[in-house]
Short mmCIF file of C-alpha atoms and ligand atoms in Angstrom, two decimals:
data_model
loop_
_atom_site.label_atom_id
_atom_site.label_comp_id
_atom_site.label_asym_id
_atom_site.label_seq_id
_atom_site.Cartn_x
_atom_site.Cartn_y
_atom_site.Cartn_z
CA MET A 23 2.19 41.68 -27.85
CA ALA A 24 2.40 45.47 -28.31
CA LEU A 25 3.63 46.18 -31.85
CA LEU A 26 3.85 49.99 -31.77
CA THR A 27 5.56 50.92 -28.52
CA GLY A 28 7.22 54.33 -28.92
CA LYS A 29 5.63 55.07 -32.31
CA VAL A 30 3.70 58.25 -33.15
CA ALA A 31 0.75 58.18 -35.54
CA VAL A 32 -1.57 60.57 -37.33
CA ILE A 33 -4.93 59.12 -38.35
CA THR A 34 -7.24 61.36 -40.35
CA GLY A 35 -11.00 61.06 -39.96
CA ALA A 36 -10.39 59.11 -36.74
CA GLY A 37 -13.42 60.43 -34.87
CA ARG A 38 -15.79 57.80 -36.21
CA GLY A 39 -16.10 54.45 -37.95
CA ILE A 40 -12.99 52.74 -39.27
CA GLY A 41 -10.58 55.53 -38.28
CA ARG A 42 -11.82 55.48 -34.69
CA GLU A 43 -11.16 51.73 -34.44
CA GLU A 44 -7.71 52.22 -35.97
CA ALA A 45 -6.91 54.96 -33.45
CA LEU A 46 -8.05 52.83 -30.50
CA LEU A 47 -6.06 49.77 -31.58
CA LEU A 48 -2.91 51.71 -32.52
CA ALA A 49 -3.02 53.34 -29.08
CA LYS A 50 -3.59 49.96 -27.41
CA HIS A 51 -0.44 48.78 -29.17
CA GLY A 52 1.55 51.64 -27.67
CA ALA A 53 1.37 54.34 -30.36
CA LYS A 54 0.77 57.97 -29.41
CA VAL A 55 -2.00 59.15 -31.69
CA VAL A 56 -3.14 62.41 -33.28
CA VAL A 57 -6.87 61.90 -33.71
CA ASN A 58 -7.75 64.19 -36.61
CA ASP A 59 -11.40 64.70 -37.50
CA LEU A 60 -13.32 67.62 -38.90
CA GLY A 61 -16.50 66.12 -37.47
CA GLY A 62 -18.65 66.75 -40.52
CA HIS A 63 -21.71 65.15 -42.07
CA PHE A 64 -21.10 62.20 -44.41
CA ASP A 65 -21.42 64.54 -47.41
CA GLY A 66 -18.65 66.77 -46.08
CA THR A 67 -20.83 69.61 -44.80
CA GLY A 68 -20.72 70.89 -41.21
CA GLN A 69 -18.19 70.32 -38.47
CA SER A 70 -17.95 69.34 -34.82
CA ARG A 71 -15.15 68.87 -32.33
CA SER A 72 -16.84 66.11 -30.36
CA PRO A 73 -15.99 63.01 -32.51
CA ALA A 74 -12.22 63.59 -32.24
CA GLU A 75 -12.47 64.70 -28.60
CA ASP A 76 -14.48 61.60 -27.66
CA VAL A 77 -11.91 59.24 -29.20
CA VAL A 78 -9.08 61.03 -27.40
CA LYS A 79 -11.00 60.60 -24.12
CA GLU A 80 -11.48 56.89 -24.84
CA ILE A 81 -7.77 56.41 -25.55
CA ARG A 82 -6.71 58.34 -22.44
CA SER A 83 -9.16 56.53 -20.18
CA ALA A 84 -7.65 53.24 -21.39
CA GLY A 85 -4.19 54.54 -20.40
CA GLY A 86 -3.03 55.62 -23.86
CA GLU A 87 -1.76 58.95 -25.21
CA ALA A 88 -3.63 61.00 -27.82
CA VAL A 89 -4.39 64.55 -28.90
CA ALA A 90 -7.28 65.82 -30.97
CA ASN A 91 -6.98 67.85 -34.16
CA PHE A 92 -9.99 69.32 -35.95
CA GLU A 93 -8.52 70.61 -39.22
CA SER A 94 -9.68 69.63 -42.69
CA VAL A 95 -7.41 67.37 -44.75
CA THR A 96 -8.51 69.31 -47.84
CA ASP A 97 -6.42 72.35 -46.83
CA PHE A 98 -2.73 72.04 -47.79
CA LYS A 99 -1.49 74.37 -45.04
CA ALA A 100 -3.77 72.76 -42.44
CA ALA A 101 -2.38 69.36 -43.45
CA LYS A 102 1.10 70.61 -42.53
CA ARG A 103 -0.25 71.64 -39.14
CA ILE A 104 -1.76 68.16 -38.65
CA ILE A 105 1.69 66.60 -39.20
CA GLU A 106 3.27 69.26 -36.94
CA CYS A 107 0.68 68.46 -34.27
CA ALA A 108 2.31 65.00 -33.94
CA ILE A 109 5.83 66.41 -33.86
CA ASP A 110 4.96 69.24 -31.42
CA ASN A 111 3.07 66.97 -29.00
CA PHE A 112 4.99 63.71 -29.28
CA GLY A 113 8.38 64.66 -30.77
CA LYS A 114 8.15 62.87 -34.11
CA LEU A 115 5.93 61.12 -36.65
CA ASN A 116 6.23 57.46 -37.70
CA ILE A 117 2.81 56.53 -39.05
CA LEU A 118 0.30 58.32 -41.30
CA VAL A 119 -3.08 56.73 -41.97
CA ASN A 120 -5.04 58.65 -44.62
CA ASN A 121 -8.58 57.62 -43.70
CA ALA A 122 -10.85 60.71 -43.77
CA GLY A 123 -13.72 60.30 -46.17
CA ILE A 124 -17.06 61.56 -47.45
CA LEU A 125 -19.59 60.38 -50.02
CA ARG A 126 -21.73 62.19 -52.59
CA ASP A 127 -23.06 59.40 -54.79
CA ARG A 128 -24.59 60.31 -58.16
CA MET A 129 -24.64 58.71 -61.58
CA MET A 130 -22.12 60.45 -63.83
CA PHE A 131 -24.89 62.11 -65.88
CA ASN A 132 -26.37 63.68 -62.72
CA MET A 133 -23.16 64.59 -60.92
CA SER A 134 -22.62 68.28 -60.18
CA GLU A 135 -19.22 69.88 -60.37
CA GLU A 136 -19.47 70.53 -56.60
CA ASP A 137 -20.12 66.84 -55.83
CA TRP A 138 -17.15 65.83 -57.96
CA ASP A 139 -14.81 68.44 -56.44
CA ALA A 140 -15.84 67.82 -52.82
CA VAL A 141 -15.17 64.08 -52.98
CA ILE A 142 -11.91 64.40 -54.93
CA SER A 143 -10.81 67.10 -52.51
CA VAL A 144 -11.22 64.98 -49.34
CA HIS A 145 -10.02 61.61 -50.66
CA LEU A 146 -7.41 62.41 -53.30
CA LYS A 147 -6.17 65.90 -52.50
CA GLY A 148 -6.51 65.21 -48.76
CA SER A 149 -4.35 62.08 -49.04
CA PHE A 150 -1.81 64.03 -51.11
CA ASN A 151 -1.79 66.92 -48.64
CA LEU A 152 -0.92 64.76 -45.65
CA ALA A 153 1.47 62.47 -47.56
CA ARG A 154 3.30 65.46 -49.03
CA HIS A 155 4.19 66.90 -45.64
CA ALA A 156 4.87 63.51 -44.00
CA THR A 157 7.20 62.32 -46.76
CA ALA A 158 9.14 65.60 -46.79
CA TYR A 159 9.62 65.24 -43.02
CA TRP A 160 10.70 61.57 -43.26
CA ARG A 161 13.17 62.35 -46.06
CA GLU A 162 14.65 65.32 -44.21
CA GLN A 163 15.00 63.29 -40.99
CA HIS A 164 16.59 60.37 -42.86
CA LYS A 165 19.13 62.70 -44.43
CA ALA A 166 19.96 63.96 -40.92
CA GLY A 167 20.55 60.36 -39.80
CA ASN A 168 17.21 59.91 -38.00
CA VAL A 169 15.57 56.85 -39.54
CA LEU A 170 11.90 56.85 -38.52
CA ASN A 171 10.71 53.80 -40.51
CA GLY A 172 7.82 55.89 -41.86
CA ARG A 173 4.58 54.18 -42.71
CA LEU A 174 1.98 55.57 -45.11
CA ILE A 175 -1.34 53.72 -45.23
CA ASN A 176 -3.88 55.07 -47.72
CA THR A 177 -7.54 54.07 -47.59
CA SER A 178 -8.86 52.89 -50.93
CA SER A 179 -12.15 51.12 -51.60
CA ASP A 180 -13.72 48.31 -53.61
CA SER A 181 -15.35 51.17 -55.49
CA GLY A 182 -11.91 52.21 -56.76
CA ILE A 183 -10.29 48.84 -57.33
CA LEU A 184 -13.37 47.00 -58.66
CA GLY A 185 -15.79 49.79 -59.67
CA ASN A 186 -19.27 50.64 -58.42
CA ALA A 187 -22.08 52.43 -60.26
CA GLY A 188 -23.00 55.81 -58.81
CA GLN A 189 -19.52 56.49 -57.43
CA SER A 190 -17.43 57.83 -60.30
CA ASN A 191 -16.14 60.65 -58.08
CA TYR A 192 -15.41 58.44 -55.08
CA GLY A 193 -14.15 55.43 -57.05
CA SER A 194 -11.84 57.55 -59.19
CA ALA A 195 -10.30 59.06 -56.06
CA LYS A 196 -10.04 55.65 -54.38
CA ALA A 197 -8.28 54.09 -57.39
CA ALA A 198 -5.93 57.06 -57.34
CA VAL A 199 -5.02 56.72 -53.65
CA ALA A 200 -4.19 53.03 -54.19
CA ALA A 201 -1.93 54.06 -57.10
CA MET A 202 -0.50 56.85 -54.93
CA ALA A 203 0.59 54.31 -52.31
CA ILE A 204 2.35 52.19 -54.94
CA ILE A 205 4.11 55.23 -56.43
CA VAL A 206 5.08 56.85 -53.11
CA ASP A 207 6.45 53.50 -51.97
CA ARG A 208 8.77 53.48 -54.99
CA GLU A 209 9.89 57.01 -54.16
CA MET A 210 10.30 56.57 -50.41
CA SER A 211 11.59 53.02 -49.81
CA ARG A 212 15.16 54.34 -49.99
CA TYR A 213 14.33 56.40 -46.88
CA GLY A 214 13.08 53.39 -44.93
CA VAL A 215 9.43 54.23 -45.61
CA THR A 216 6.72 51.81 -46.76
CA ALA A 217 3.47 52.87 -48.42
CA ASN A 218 0.51 50.55 -48.81
CA ALA A 219 -3.26 50.81 -49.26
CA ILE A 220 -6.24 49.10 -47.70
CA ALA A 221 -9.75 48.72 -49.13
CA PRO A 222 -12.00 48.17 -46.11
CA ILE A 223 -15.48 46.69 -45.92
CA ALA A 224 -17.33 47.68 -42.73
CA ARG A 225 -20.50 49.07 -41.20
CA SER A 226 -20.14 52.84 -40.77
CA ARG A 227 -21.99 56.04 -41.66
CA LEU A 228 -20.76 55.66 -45.21
CA THR A 229 -22.29 52.20 -45.63
CA VAL A 230 -25.42 52.81 -43.50
CA ASP A 231 -26.54 56.46 -43.61
CA ALA A 232 -24.96 57.46 -46.94
CA THR A 233 -25.84 54.22 -48.75
CA PRO A 234 -29.00 52.78 -47.12
CA GLN A 235 -29.13 50.01 -49.76
CA THR A 236 -26.14 48.31 -48.08
CA ALA A 237 -27.30 48.88 -44.48
CA ALA A 238 -29.50 45.79 -44.01
CA GLY A 239 -26.84 43.38 -45.26
CA MET A 240 -24.34 44.80 -42.78
CA ALA A 241 -26.59 44.95 -39.71
CA GLN A 242 -25.43 43.17 -36.59
CA ARG A 243 -27.71 40.20 -35.90
CA PRO A 244 -28.39 39.47 -32.21
CA GLY A 245 -26.31 36.59 -30.93
CA GLU A 246 -24.26 36.30 -34.14
CA TRP A 247 -20.60 37.15 -34.72
CA ASP A 248 -20.41 40.76 -35.88
CA ALA A 249 -18.82 40.33 -39.31
CA PHE A 250 -19.16 43.97 -40.34
CA THR A 251 -17.83 45.84 -37.31
CA PRO A 252 -15.17 48.35 -38.41
CA ALA A 253 -12.98 46.86 -35.67
CA HIS A 254 -12.04 44.06 -38.11
CA VAL A 255 -10.06 46.55 -40.22
CA ALA A 256 -7.72 47.80 -37.47
CA PRO A 257 -5.46 44.73 -36.90
CA LEU A 258 -4.17 44.96 -40.48
CA VAL A 259 -3.39 48.65 -40.05
CA VAL A 260 -1.55 48.04 -36.77
CA TRP A 261 0.55 45.34 -38.39
CA LEU A 262 1.31 47.39 -41.54
CA ALA A 263 2.37 50.25 -39.26
CA SER A 264 4.76 48.05 -37.29
CA ASP A 265 8.45 47.35 -37.87
CA ASP A 266 7.52 43.73 -38.58
CA ALA A 267 5.95 44.88 -41.90
CA LYS A 268 9.13 46.63 -43.10
CA ASP A 269 9.27 44.51 -46.25
CA VAL A 270 5.66 45.10 -47.32
CA HIS A 271 5.88 47.58 -50.18
CA GLY A 272 3.21 49.06 -52.41
CA GLU A 273 0.57 46.42 -51.68
CA VAL A 274 -3.21 46.79 -51.74
CA PHE A 275 -5.20 44.72 -49.23
CA ARG A 276 -8.96 44.38 -49.11
CA VAL A 277 -10.00 43.87 -45.49
CA GLY A 278 -13.18 43.14 -43.57
CA MET A 279 -15.41 40.41 -42.14
CA GLY A 280 -12.37 38.64 -40.73
CA ASN A 281 -10.75 38.39 -44.18
CA VAL A 282 -7.70 40.04 -45.68
CA TRP A 283 -7.45 39.71 -49.45
CA LEU A 284 -4.08 40.30 -51.14
CA MET A 285 -5.12 42.22 -54.23
CA ARG A 286 -3.41 42.14 -57.57
CA GLY A 287 -3.96 45.13 -59.84
CA TRP A 288 -3.73 45.68 -63.55
CA HIS A 289 -1.89 42.80 -65.15
CA THR A 290 -1.68 41.33 -68.63
CA GLY A 291 -4.41 38.77 -69.20
CA SER A 292 -3.54 37.98 -72.80
CA LYS A 293 -2.20 39.71 -75.90
CA VAL A 294 -2.94 39.96 -79.61
CA SER A 295 -0.09 40.91 -81.92
CA LYS A 296 0.49 41.68 -85.57
CA LYS A 297 3.92 42.46 -86.97
CA GLY A 298 5.01 43.77 -90.39
CA SER A 299 1.76 45.61 -91.18
CA MET A 300 -0.80 47.60 -89.16
CA TRP A 301 -4.00 46.14 -87.80
CA GLU A 302 -7.17 46.82 -89.74
CA PRO A 303 -9.62 48.08 -87.03
CA ALA A 304 -12.27 45.43 -87.88
CA GLU A 305 -9.65 42.67 -87.95
CA LEU A 306 -8.34 43.84 -84.54
CA GLY A 307 -11.90 43.89 -83.21
CA THR A 308 -12.45 40.28 -84.26
CA LYS A 309 -9.27 39.19 -82.48
CA LEU A 310 -10.09 41.16 -79.33
CA LYS A 311 -13.62 39.74 -79.18
CA GLU A 312 -12.10 36.24 -79.32
CA GLU A 313 -9.83 37.07 -76.38
CA LEU A 314 -12.59 38.75 -74.35
CA ALA A 315 -14.85 35.71 -74.89
CA LYS A 316 -12.23 33.54 -73.16
CA GLY A 317 -13.09 35.47 -70.00
CA VAL A 318 -9.50 36.07 -68.93
CA THR A 319 -10.23 39.73 -68.27
CA LYS A 320 -13.46 39.14 -66.33
CA LYS A 321 -13.43 41.38 -63.27
CA GLU A 322 -14.75 40.62 -59.81
CA SER A 323 -17.67 42.81 -58.80
CA MET A 324 -18.31 44.28 -55.38
CA GLY A 325 -21.42 42.06 -55.11
CA GLU A 326 -19.39 38.89 -55.62
CA VAL A 327 -17.00 39.95 -52.90
CA MET A 328 -19.73 40.75 -50.39
CA GLY A 329 -21.64 37.55 -51.15
CA GLY A 330 -18.49 35.42 -51.27
CA GLY A 331 -17.40 36.17 -47.71
CA ALA A 332 -14.48 33.79 -47.48
P1 NAI B 403 -17.17 57.60 -41.36
O1 NAI B 403 -18.06 58.60 -41.98
O2 NAI B 403 -17.65 56.86 -40.17
O3 NAI B 403 -15.76 58.24 -40.99
C1 NAI B 403 -15.11 59.18 -41.82
C2 NAI B 403 -14.61 60.31 -40.95
O4 NAI B 403 -13.86 61.22 -41.77
C3 NAI B 403 -15.74 61.12 -40.30
O5 NAI B 403 -15.62 61.11 -38.89
C4 NAI B 403 -15.58 62.52 -40.89
O6 NAI B 403 -15.91 63.58 -39.97
C5 NAI B 403 -14.10 62.53 -41.29
N1 NAI B 403 -13.81 63.53 -42.31
C6 NAI B 403 -14.53 63.78 -43.43
N2 NAI B 403 -13.99 64.79 -44.13
C7 NAI B 403 -12.90 65.21 -43.43
C8 NAI B 403 -11.94 66.22 -43.65
N3 NAI B 403 -12.01 67.01 -44.72
N4 NAI B 403 -10.94 66.36 -42.75
C9 NAI B 403 -10.89 65.56 -41.65
N5 NAI B 403 -11.79 64.61 -41.39
C10 NAI B 403 -12.79 64.42 -42.27
O7 NAI B 403 -16.83 56.53 -42.54
P2 NAI B 403 -15.85 55.26 -42.61
O8 NAI B 403 -16.56 54.21 -43.34
O9 NAI B 403 -15.27 54.94 -41.30
O10 NAI B 403 -14.73 55.80 -43.60
C11 NAI B 403 -13.34 55.73 -43.34
C12 NAI B 403 -12.61 55.54 -44.66
O11 NAI B 403 -12.84 54.22 -45.15
C13 NAI B 403 -13.03 56.50 -45.76
O12 NAI B 403 -11.90 56.92 -46.50
C14 NAI B 403 -13.92 55.64 -46.62
O13 NAI B 403 -14.01 56.11 -47.93
C15 NAI B 403 -13.20 54.31 -46.52
N6 NAI B 403 -14.01 53.17 -46.89
C16 NAI B 403 -15.02 52.72 -46.10
C17 NAI B 403 -15.74 51.60 -46.46
C18 NAI B 403 -16.77 51.01 -45.58
O14 NAI B 403 -17.22 49.85 -45.88
N7 NAI B 403 -17.19 51.65 -44.51
C19 NAI B 403 -15.51 50.92 -47.75
C20 NAI B 403 -14.40 51.42 -48.48
C21 NAI B 403 -13.70 52.52 -48.06
#
């Protein structure tokens, strides 16, 4: 059943990996797609038109509608043009998937200012740039009586919601884009918009070339079901983008290997209280150590998730 007939989508970084699969499946479900991709190296350097052009060709040869866009999500004015590309070519915008991404892994003590800025710029500022122009458009259209059922889907990561050594730049941005989805949802639900985030797990340049330590575990084994294909991420995005998901607000889903995890963020595990006089720091420490020893705040690690599978 086609879930997105008549919808128009922008997907950033859709020339490769997870974004490419999202673009192909959204188009298969009837959406007209702007395939944005700068076509750079995984560290954000360089550029090429061919990744976005190739995906557009694939969509068109399967009978779908798509246009390529090669601008960088890091540029605020270019981000406006990416949104306008959808409106100019297809008459409107319903769906924005913020997916473009790069990696520059370093331990905090070795991280250069450039590595920090480049990663924050693509993931956090890039997601803001696109969301800023899309939400302004959806609000303006809603006020004019044109309800577009806008959908914002941000791409977070286990690195942001669970934490991963060597990725303080990336993980900080990925935690922020999950929070951004929750906050924008609160701002935009009155205009018929939903905002949610996904944290994918898949084989792509970012988990093979940029992080060779994860590559072997994600390799496709001959004759076996391909658990790590990025194609497993796309069905969730199609559904979140559809009218059927109109009541899904500010959620974060981890997705991959045939699983979708409904994530729950910061929540109170337990509490220590003292009334009438202030805590002595050492006394407070004793109480907190007792609570921490109960393990109620123990966090899942990325390793547990990958090994756990189900
Ligand atoms: P990928 O490297 O295959 O695809 C990312 C695409 O984004 C590339 O085609 C690249 O050219 C494009 N891009 C980079 N900077 C851009 C910019 N400034 N403007 C426009 N396009 C730009 O990697 P993958 O894995 O498909 O990544 C997609 C998203 O999923 C990223 O946000 C990534 O952080 C996220 N993610 C991926 C995970 C995985 O297991 N592969 C895990 C968690 C999150």
